[in-house]
PDB file of C-alpha atoms in Angstrom:
ATOM      1  CA  MET W   1     136.725 115.612 131.142  1.00  0.00           C
ATOM      2  CA  GLU W   2     135.890 113.551 134.230  1.00  0.00           C
ATOM      3  CA  LEU W   3     134.658 115.653 137.115  1.00  0.00           C
ATOM      4  CA  ALA W   4     136.991 113.868 139.536  1.00  0.00           C
ATOM      5  CA  TYR W   5     139.824 115.515 137.613  1.00  0.00           C
ATOM      6  CA  TYR W   6     139.005 118.762 139.382  1.00  0.00           C
ATOM      7  CA  SER W   7     140.026 117.275 142.725  1.00  0.00           C
ATOM      8  CA  ASP W   8     143.590 118.152 141.759  1.00  0.00           C
ATOM      9  CA  TYR W   9     142.635 121.798 142.296  1.00  0.00           C
ATOM     10  CA  ALA W  10     142.187 121.012 145.987  1.00  0.00           C
ATOM     11  CA  VAL W  11     145.511 119.167 146.233  1.00  0.00           C
ATOM     12  CA  ARG W  12     147.415 121.999 144.540  1.00  0.00           C
ATOM     13  CA  LEU W  13     145.974 124.588 146.885  1.00  0.00           C
ATOM     14  CA  VAL W  14     146.497 122.571 150.081  1.00  0.00           C
ATOM     15  CA  ASN W  15     150.078 121.786 149.127  1.00  0.00           C
ATOM     16  CA  SER W  16     150.951 125.447 148.588  1.00  0.00           C
ATOM     17  CA  GLU W  17     151.728 125.396 152.310  1.00  0.00           C
ATOM     18  CA  GLU W  18     153.874 123.043 154.390  1.00  0.00           C
ATOM     19  CA  PRO W  19     153.005 123.971 157.991  1.00  0.00           C
ATOM     20  CA  ALA W  20     155.523 121.633 159.631  1.00  0.00           C
ATOM     21  CA  ARG W  21     158.326 123.186 157.598  1.00  0.00           C
ATOM     22  CA  GLY W  22     157.091 126.745 157.933  1.00  0.00           C
ATOM     23  CA  LYS W  23     156.817 127.109 154.139  1.00  0.00           C
ATOM     24  CA  ASP W  24     154.096 128.999 152.314  1.00  0.00           C
ATOM     25  CA  THR W  25     154.288 129.765 148.602  1.00  0.00           C
ATOM     26  CA  LEU W  26     150.884 131.441 148.494  1.00  0.00           C
ATOM     27  CA  THR W  27     152.104 134.975 149.200  1.00  0.00           C
ATOM     28  CA  THR W  28     151.451 136.886 145.961  1.00  0.00           C
ATOM     29  CA  VAL W  29     148.742 137.262 143.351  1.00  0.00           C
ATOM     30  CA  GLU W  30     151.122 135.628 140.870  1.00  0.00           C
ATOM     31  CA  ALA W  31     151.215 132.515 143.073  1.00  0.00           C
ATOM     32  CA  VAL W  32     147.403 132.498 143.113  1.00  0.00           C
ATOM     33  CA  ARG W  33     147.297 132.655 139.320  1.00  0.00           C
ATOM     34  CA  GLU W  34     149.760 129.771 138.994  1.00  0.00           C
ATOM     35  CA  LEU W  35     147.361 127.511 140.888  1.00  0.00           C
ATOM     36  CA  PHE W  36     144.884 127.708 138.021  1.00  0.00           C
ATOM     37  CA  GLY W  37     147.304 125.916 135.703  1.00  0.00           C
ATOM     38  CA  VAL W  38     146.074 125.944 132.104  1.00  0.00           C
ATOM     39  CA  ASN W  39     142.906 127.851 133.063  1.00  0.00           C
ATOM     40  CA  ALA W  40     144.476 131.200 132.162  1.00  0.00           C
ATOM     41  CA  SER W  41     141.215 133.091 131.663  1.00  0.00           C
ATOM     42  CA  ALA W  42     140.117 132.389 135.243  1.00  0.00           C
ATOM     43  CA  ALA W  43     143.570 133.238 136.603  1.00  0.00           C
ATOM     44  CA  ARG W  44     143.403 136.715 135.097  1.00  0.00           C
ATOM     45  CA  ARG W  45     140.580 137.620 137.485  1.00  0.00           C
ATOM     46  CA  ALA W  46     142.835 137.157 140.525  1.00  0.00           C
ATOM     47  CA  THR W  47     143.720 140.240 142.557  1.00  0.00           C
ATOM     48  CA  ASP W  48     145.789 140.914 145.658  1.00  0.00           C
ATOM     49  CA  GLY W  49     142.676 140.400 147.760  1.00  0.00           C
ATOM     50  CA  ASP W  50     142.480 136.797 146.602  1.00  0.00           C
ATOM     51  CA  VAL W  51     145.701 135.900 148.427  1.00  0.00           C
ATOM     52  CA  THR W  52     144.002 136.110 151.835  1.00  0.00           C
ATOM     53  CA  ARG W  53     140.794 134.530 150.552  1.00  0.00           C
ATOM     54  CA  PHE W  54     142.685 131.622 148.990  1.00  0.00           C
ATOM     55  CA  ARG W  55     144.514 131.005 152.261  1.00  0.00           C
ATOM     56  CA  SER W  56     141.204 130.762 154.100  1.00  0.00           C
ATOM     57  CA  VAL W  57     139.859 128.203 151.626  1.00  0.00           C
ATOM     58  CA  ARG W  58     143.169 126.329 151.811  1.00  0.00           C
ATOM     59  CA  ALA W  59     142.849 125.902 155.585  1.00  0.00           C
ATOM     60  CA  ARG W  60     139.338 124.513 155.186  1.00  0.00           C
ATOM     61  CA  LEU W  61     140.384 122.081 152.456  1.00  0.00           C
ATOM     62  CA  ARG W  62     143.303 120.882 154.575  1.00  0.00           C
ATOM     63  CA  GLY W  63     140.786 120.250 157.329  1.00  0.00           C
ATOM     64  CA  VAL W  64     138.955 117.858 154.992  1.00  0.00           C
ATOM     65  CA  PHE W  65     142.160 115.926 154.308  1.00  0.00           C
ATOM     66  CA  GLU W  66     143.103 115.883 158.001  1.00  0.00           C
ATOM     67  CA  ALA W  67     139.714 114.515 158.983  1.00  0.00           C
ATOM     68  CA  ALA W  68     139.879 111.850 156.271  1.00  0.00           C
ATOM     69  CA  ASP W  69     143.441 110.929 157.241  1.00  0.00           C
ATOM     70  CA  SER W  70     142.448 110.498 160.894  1.00  0.00           C
ATOM     71  CA  GLY W  71     139.532 108.268 159.932  1.00  0.00           C
ATOM     72  CA  ASP W  72     136.790 110.765 160.832  1.00  0.00           C
ATOM     73  CA  GLU W  73     134.654 110.186 157.756  1.00  0.00           C
ATOM     74  CA  THR W  74     131.650 112.188 158.957  1.00  0.00           C
ATOM     75  CA  LEU W  75     133.724 115.278 159.780  1.00  0.00           C
ATOM     76  CA  ALA W  76     135.443 115.150 156.384  1.00  0.00           C
ATOM     77  CA  VAL W  77     132.076 115.059 154.632  1.00  0.00           C
ATOM     78  CA  ASP W  78     130.617 117.826 156.820  1.00  0.00           C
ATOM     79  CA  LEU W  79     133.570 120.109 156.155  1.00  0.00           C
ATOM     80  CA  LEU W  80     133.381 119.468 152.439  1.00  0.00           C
ATOM     81  CA  ASN W  81     129.622 120.019 152.376  1.00  0.00           C
ATOM     82  CA  SER W  82     130.075 123.418 154.015  1.00  0.00           C
ATOM     83  CA  LEU W  83     132.410 124.414 151.187  1.00  0.00           C
ATOM     84  CA  LEU W  84     129.986 123.114 148.559  1.00  0.00           C
ATOM     85  CA  MET W  85     127.159 125.177 150.027  1.00  0.00           C
ATOM     86  CA  GLU W  86     129.260 128.337 150.232  1.00  0.00           C
ATOM     87  CA  PHE W  87     130.800 127.920 146.782  1.00  0.00           C
ATOM     88  CA  PRO W  88     128.209 126.404 144.419  1.00  0.00           C
ATOM     89  CA  VAL W  89     129.181 125.299 140.928  1.00  0.00           C
ATOM     90  CA  SER W  90     127.559 125.678 137.532  1.00  0.00           C
ATOM     91  CA  PRO W  91     127.812 122.370 135.647  1.00  0.00           C
ATOM     92  CA  GLN W  92     127.726 122.569 131.844  1.00  0.00           C
ATOM     93  CA  ILE W  93     127.844 120.122 128.962  1.00  0.00           C
ATOM     94  CA  SER W  94     130.939 120.800 126.886  1.00  0.00           C
ATOM     95  CA  GLY W  95     132.486 119.376 123.749  1.00  0.00           C
ATOM     96  CA  HIS W  96     135.564 121.533 123.338  1.00  0.00           C
ATOM     97  CA  ASP W  97     138.873 119.956 122.317  1.00  0.00           C
ATOM     98  CA  PHE W  98     137.432 116.422 122.115  1.00  0.00           C
ATOM     99  CA  ARG W  99     136.259 114.910 118.806  1.00  0.00           C
ATOM    100  CA  ASP W 100     135.303 111.424 117.717  1.00  0.00           C
ATOM    101  CA  GLU W 101     136.413 109.765 114.455  1.00  0.00           C
ATOM    102  CA  ASP W 102     133.702 111.618 112.523  1.00  0.00           C
ATOM    103  CA  GLY W 103     134.730 114.970 113.942  1.00  0.00           C
ATOM    104  CA  ARG W 104     131.732 115.275 116.217  1.00  0.00           C
ATOM    105  CA  PRO W 105     132.134 116.662 119.767  1.00  0.00           C
ATOM    106  CA  LEU W 106     132.592 114.152 122.555  1.00  0.00           C
ATOM    107  CA  TRP W 107     130.156 115.640 125.030  1.00  0.00           C
ATOM    108  CA  HIS W 108     131.196 115.630 128.667  1.00  0.00           C
ATOM    109  CA  MET W 109     130.406 117.420 131.901  1.00  0.00           C
ATOM    110  CA  HIS W 110     132.369 120.544 132.675  1.00  0.00           C
ATOM    111  CA  LEU W 111     132.376 122.730 135.797  1.00  0.00           C
ATOM    112  CA  ALA W 112     131.941 126.331 134.750  1.00  0.00           C
ATOM    113  CA  ASP W 113     133.949 129.012 136.512  1.00  0.00           C
ATOM    114  CA  HIS W 114     132.143 131.150 139.067  1.00  0.00           C
ATOM    115  CA  PRO W 115     132.105 134.715 137.694  1.00  0.00           C
ATOM    116  CA  SER W 116     132.247 136.751 140.920  1.00  0.00           C
ATOM    117  CA  ASN W 117     135.949 136.460 141.845  1.00  0.00           C
ATOM    118  CA  ALA W 118     138.929 134.160 141.470  1.00  0.00           C
ATOM    119  CA  THR W 119     138.621 132.623 144.943  1.00  0.00           C
ATOM    120  CA  ALA W 120     134.954 131.702 144.541  1.00  0.00           C
ATOM    121  CA  GLY W 121     135.638 130.131 141.158  1.00  0.00           C
ATOM    122  CA  TYR W 122     138.629 128.113 142.335  1.00  0.00           C
ATOM    123  CA  ALA W 123     136.991 127.032 145.602  1.00  0.00           C
ATOM    124  CA  ALA W 124     133.842 125.858 143.809  1.00  0.00           C
ATOM    125  CA  ILE W 125     135.811 123.719 141.370  1.00  0.00           C
ATOM    126  CA  ALA W 126     138.169 122.349 144.036  1.00  0.00           C
ATOM    127  CA  ALA W 127     135.354 121.428 146.425  1.00  0.00           C
ATOM    128  CA  MET W 128     133.190 119.797 143.765  1.00  0.00           C
ATOM    129  CA  GLY W 129     136.125 117.876 142.316  1.00  0.00           C
ATOM    130  CA  LEU W 130     137.057 116.612 145.771  1.00  0.00           C
ATOM    131  CA  ALA W 131     133.431 115.678 146.414  1.00  0.00           C
ATOM    132  CA  PHE W 132     133.280 113.597 143.255  1.00  0.00           C
ATOM    133  CA  HIS W 133     136.561 111.895 144.140  1.00  0.00           C
ATOM    134  CA  LEU W 134     135.358 111.160 147.677  1.00  0.00           C
ATOM    135  CA  THR W 135     132.005 109.730 146.625  1.00  0.00           C
ATOM    136  CA  GLU W 136     133.452 107.699 143.760  1.00  0.00           C
ATOM    137  CA  PHE W 137     136.512 106.242 145.479  1.00  0.00           C
ATOM    138  CA  GLY W 138     135.914 106.629 149.232  1.00  0.00           C
ATOM    139  CA  VAL W 139     136.979 108.962 152.033  1.00  0.00           C
ATOM    140  CA  ASP W 140     140.037 106.842 152.756  1.00  0.00           C
ATOM    141  CA  ARG W 141     141.405 107.842 149.347  1.00  0.00           C
ATOM    142  CA  LEU W 142     142.146 111.310 150.731  1.00  0.00           C
ATOM    143  CA  GLY W 143     145.437 111.260 152.588  1.00  0.00           C
ATOM    144  CA  LEU W 144     148.305 113.226 154.066  1.00  0.00           C
ATOM    145  CA  CYS W 145     151.900 112.192 153.445  1.00  0.00           C
ATOM    146  CA  GLN W 146     153.293 109.938 156.189  1.00  0.00           C
ATOM    147  CA  ALA W 147     156.887 111.062 155.578  1.00  0.00           C
ATOM    148  CA  SER W 148     157.346 113.468 158.469  1.00  0.00           C
ATOM    149  CA  PRO W 149     157.479 116.430 158.383  1.00  0.00           C
ATOM    150  CA  CYS W 150     155.949 116.633 154.883  1.00  0.00           C
ATOM    151  CA  ARG W 151     152.186 116.123 155.410  1.00  0.00           C
ATOM    152  CA  ASN W 152     151.326 117.130 151.849  1.00  0.00           C
ATOM    153  CA  ALA W 153     147.866 116.131 150.644  1.00  0.00           C
ATOM    154  CA  TYR W 154     147.412 113.413 148.030  1.00  0.00           C
ATOM    155  CA  LEU W 155     144.669 111.400 146.345  1.00  0.00           C
ATOM    156  CA  ASP W 156     145.172 107.652 146.543  1.00  0.00           C
ATOM    157  CA  THR W 157     144.398 106.096 143.153  1.00  0.00           C
ATOM    158  CA  SER W 158     146.242 102.827 143.798  1.00  0.00           C
ATOM    159  CA  THR W 159     144.355  99.594 143.142  1.00  0.00           C
ATOM    160  CA  ASN W 160     144.839  98.275 146.680  1.00  0.00           C
ATOM    161  CA  ARG W 161     144.473 101.546 148.637  1.00  0.00           C
ATOM    162  CA  SER W 162     148.102 101.295 149.705  1.00  0.00           C
ATOM    163  CA  ARG W 163     149.411 104.788 149.056  1.00  0.00           C
ATOM    164  CA  ARG W 164     150.974 106.485 152.080  1.00  0.00           C
ATOM    165  CA  TYR W 165     153.186 109.193 150.585  1.00  0.00           C
ATOM    166  CA  CYS W 166     152.623 112.218 148.378  1.00  0.00           C
ATOM    167  CA  SER W 167     155.518 111.408 146.035  1.00  0.00           C
ATOM    168  CA  ASP W 168     158.193 108.857 145.200  1.00  0.00           C
ATOM    169  CA  ARG W 169     160.730 111.180 146.803  1.00  0.00           C
ATOM    170  CA  CYS W 170     158.938 111.107 150.149  1.00  0.00           C
ATOM    171  CA  ALA W 171     158.417 107.339 149.903  1.00  0.00           C
ATOM    172  CA  THR W 172     162.148 106.826 149.334  1.00  0.00           C
ATOM    173  CA  ARG W 173     163.050 109.182 152.170  1.00  0.00           C
ATOM    174  CA  ALA W 174     160.705 107.363 154.560  1.00  0.00           C
ATOM    175  CA  ASN W 175     162.026 103.946 153.529  1.00  0.00           C
ATOM    176  CA  VAL W 176     165.636 105.067 154.027  1.00  0.00           C
ATOM    177  CA  ALA W 177     164.779 106.509 157.453  1.00  0.00           C
ATOM    178  CA  ALA W 178     163.027 103.272 158.448  1.00  0.00           C
ATOM    179  CA  TYR W 179     166.009 101.204 157.245  1.00  0.00           C
ATOM    180  CA  ARG W 180     168.457 103.314 159.251  1.00  0.00           C
ATOM    181  CA  ALA W 181     166.237 103.069 162.324  1.00  0.00           C
ATOM    182  CA  ARG W 182     166.190  99.273 162.035  1.00  0.00           C
ATOM    183  CA  LYS W 183     169.965  99.192 161.693  1.00  0.00           C
ATOM    184  CA  ARG W 184     170.393 101.378 164.783  1.00  0.00           C
ATOM    185  CA  LEU W 185     168.045  99.107 166.729  1.00  0.00           C
ATOM    186  CA  GLU W 186     169.950  96.013 165.609  1.00  0.00           C
ATOM    187  CA  ALA W 187     173.237  97.659 166.588  1.00  0.00           C
ATOM    188  CA  ASP W 188     171.857  98.626 169.996  1.00  0.00           C
ATOM    189  CA  ARG W 189     170.622  95.079 170.583  1.00  0.00           C
ATOM    190  CA  SER W 190     173.969  93.686 169.500  1.00  0.00           C
ATOM    191  CA  ASP W 191     175.799  96.016 171.880  1.00  0.00           C
ATOM    192  CA  SER W 192     173.443  95.064 174.701  1.00  0.00           C
ATOM    193  CA  SER W 193     173.947  91.371 174.011  1.00  0.00           C
ATOM    194  CA  GLY W 194     177.695  91.852 173.956  1.00  0.00           C
ATOM    195  CA  LEU W 195     177.696  93.719 177.238  1.00  0.00           C
ATOM    196  CA  ALA W 196     175.473  91.076 178.826  1.00  0.00           C
ATOM    197  CA  ALA W 197     177.767  88.291 177.645  1.00  0.00           C
ATOM    198  CA  GLU W 198     180.816  90.153 178.884  1.00  0.00           C
ATOM    199  CA  SER W 199     179.167  90.698 182.263  1.00  0.00           C
ATOM    200  CA  ALA W 200     178.252  87.031 182.476  1.00  0.00           C
ATOM    201  CA  GLN W 201     181.805  86.043 181.707  1.00  0.00           C
ATOM    202  CA  ARG W 202     183.150  88.317 184.452  1.00  0.00           C
ATOM    203  CA  SER W 203     180.655  86.925 186.945  1.00  0.00           C
ATOM    204  CA  SER W 204     181.599  83.366 186.002  1.00  0.00           C
ATOM    205  CA  ALA W 205     185.295  84.084 186.325  1.00  0.00           C
ATOM    206  CA  SER W 206     184.751  85.757 189.687  1.00  0.00           C
ATOM    207  CA  GLY W 207     182.783  82.744 190.921  1.00  0.00           C
ATOM    208  CA  GLU W 208     185.533  80.320 189.910  1.00  0.00           C
ATOM    209  CA  ARG W 209     188.005  82.266 191.996  1.00  0.00           C
TER     210      ARG W 209
END
């Protein structure tokens, strides 16, 4: 498993809240457990106390994305480094679930779960995954959706660094909004031109009299 895969942990946690819309799905221990996805054993360690702790980590991870999105590369790295220092990881070589043609394990690096509590384990994996993604692909690959008021986090994996939206739905919504805005502008210009022409005609007719 590629270590950059773990960056999705950060995206899932950040996007559990939509501040501009006043939405927050991270309100119960069940919601915390759902963030772990297939990692059911780690999710079972979650308790009610992890809800508040997860929210704190979420705010710090969003800060990384906000700094990257605004072009402040140094701040994004500093914020991420502070998370890495507070939540260290335990890398391990693993061969589970992956076999070559001869049935031998395909060895790969794996980030072991932190044993102390669910928040520490999740934060360590999310921060390290995001760090690998940042160093491998660049800070500008961390973005926030440009379809207002969404602002969900995303990881740009496009070949030409062109991604601007968190999903196809938001991209379509933004394109439709931009199209309608252009049409309104064209209509306003047409109305203004018509009024100007009409005014010119009245002035000309008045002058002839």
